[in-house]
Amino acid sequence: VDVAIAPKGTGALTRQIADNSTTGGNKRGTAAVDWQQSRASASQVASGNYSTIAGGDNNTASGVEAAVGGGIGNVASGAQSAIPGGNANVASAATTFVGGGDTNTASNTNAATLGGTTNTASGLRSAVIGGTSSLASGDDSIAHGVSASTRGLKGARASSGGTHNLQGQAQGIDLYLRGTTTDATPLVLTVNASSVSSSNVLVVPDNAVINVFGQLCGRTSAGVVSVWNFTCAIQRGSGAGTTAMVASCTPVLVAQSGGASGWALAVTADTTNGALAVTVTGAAATTIRWGVRMQSYELVY
């Protein structure tokens, strides 16, 4: 036998009648579903239109179509945001997700944190995968481990097993840069193949040293290629202008086909942006696509 519990019109489906007190809570949103029975504040209800709270206590689903599965003190305030459980987690931007854990936050569109504690994904489409006190602040970045930080770098992958006393103080960062040349004009490679900024190249933090290993490839549509590796160390004091190579960097040519002998690679310090500059030079009337993967370990004093 089928059973249907059908609210009238666009009314909400709730466990308790709204009475604007901690007992029944405030009015629920249009067509919301709220099975939560305990709250510390009248506002801790499924107040967003089409939102859901499946259980737990002291939870809030205030975003349109937001959902909280259970746990305690979780807040899904972004539209289509979701928190399946955990404690005191916040999904505050549209289409964010916090997969449990404790005191985690996803605060930018399409951001996510997956377990752990006190992690924050604040970059667009960023993610923190477990760990403690880690931060994915760059767009499309990922952080994991203990006190890792992507430092606002787009597309960065940061990991750390611990820290001395600061977030991002002792960690590894992977960064992928790219670009295209059509002539022999030098080009600084960036994450998004656009002009250099403080978010799309390997910026050195103040009072830090970074050990970098890079793998670079260049190729034309006709299959002319050149491949280099490089290892270098760069450091910075207080301010971008103090950025300098610890020693000059000499890239090692791994392989090169005929027609690429004039191509060049230089790895230097960028004192304007306080960063490592990976600069390639192609050939006249030749379209070359370039890409480099940089694996680095950084220590901030």
C-alpha angles and dihedrals in degrees: 000000000000119000124199127188102198122185115213115265110321095342122138127256106233142166092222135033113253111249102159091249134098088263100062101006130216125312112292124234127265110295091351124157118218123173096161112124104184131053140159093213133035089235093062095098140099093279098154118095110264090002126145140213110182097186145301123098139278091016126144131203104182101149122093107269090357120151139203116187098194142290124108134295097357120153124203102183101151121090110266090001121148141200116178094193146303130110132303095341122158130208101182106162133062117287094001125150133203111188100204128278124113132303096344124154135204106188109164133063114288092000123144143187120199112204128302124096138285093359124148131202104192102152123093108271090356128147141198113204108205124296130100133290094350126151131209100189101152121086111263090005131140129208131182140165129037118337095339119160133189087205094220092299114147114240094001123151111210128185134172139170095205146324142236096232109312136070111256092012100127112020150117124249128192117199131179119206130185145171146155130241126196098179141014095286112124114249129196109221118230137182093255099030091246136111116312115269137161090266105048105052134051101280115193115227119232114276093013142123123207127199109205135193115189135190115195131186132184125187141170125213088255092059100257105149144180125188129191138176124202138184121196146153125223130180140185135200121194110330136008093275092067093060112123142157112256086220131355114277121233112190116219117230107228100179139342134183127216114286095035099081092107095053116107143194128201128182113197144147119275105211093183096061097021091239147116111269119210104193125187130190121201133181137278116276091002126119110214127178115212133195136172135187115206122195112191143175117207132193123192116197 
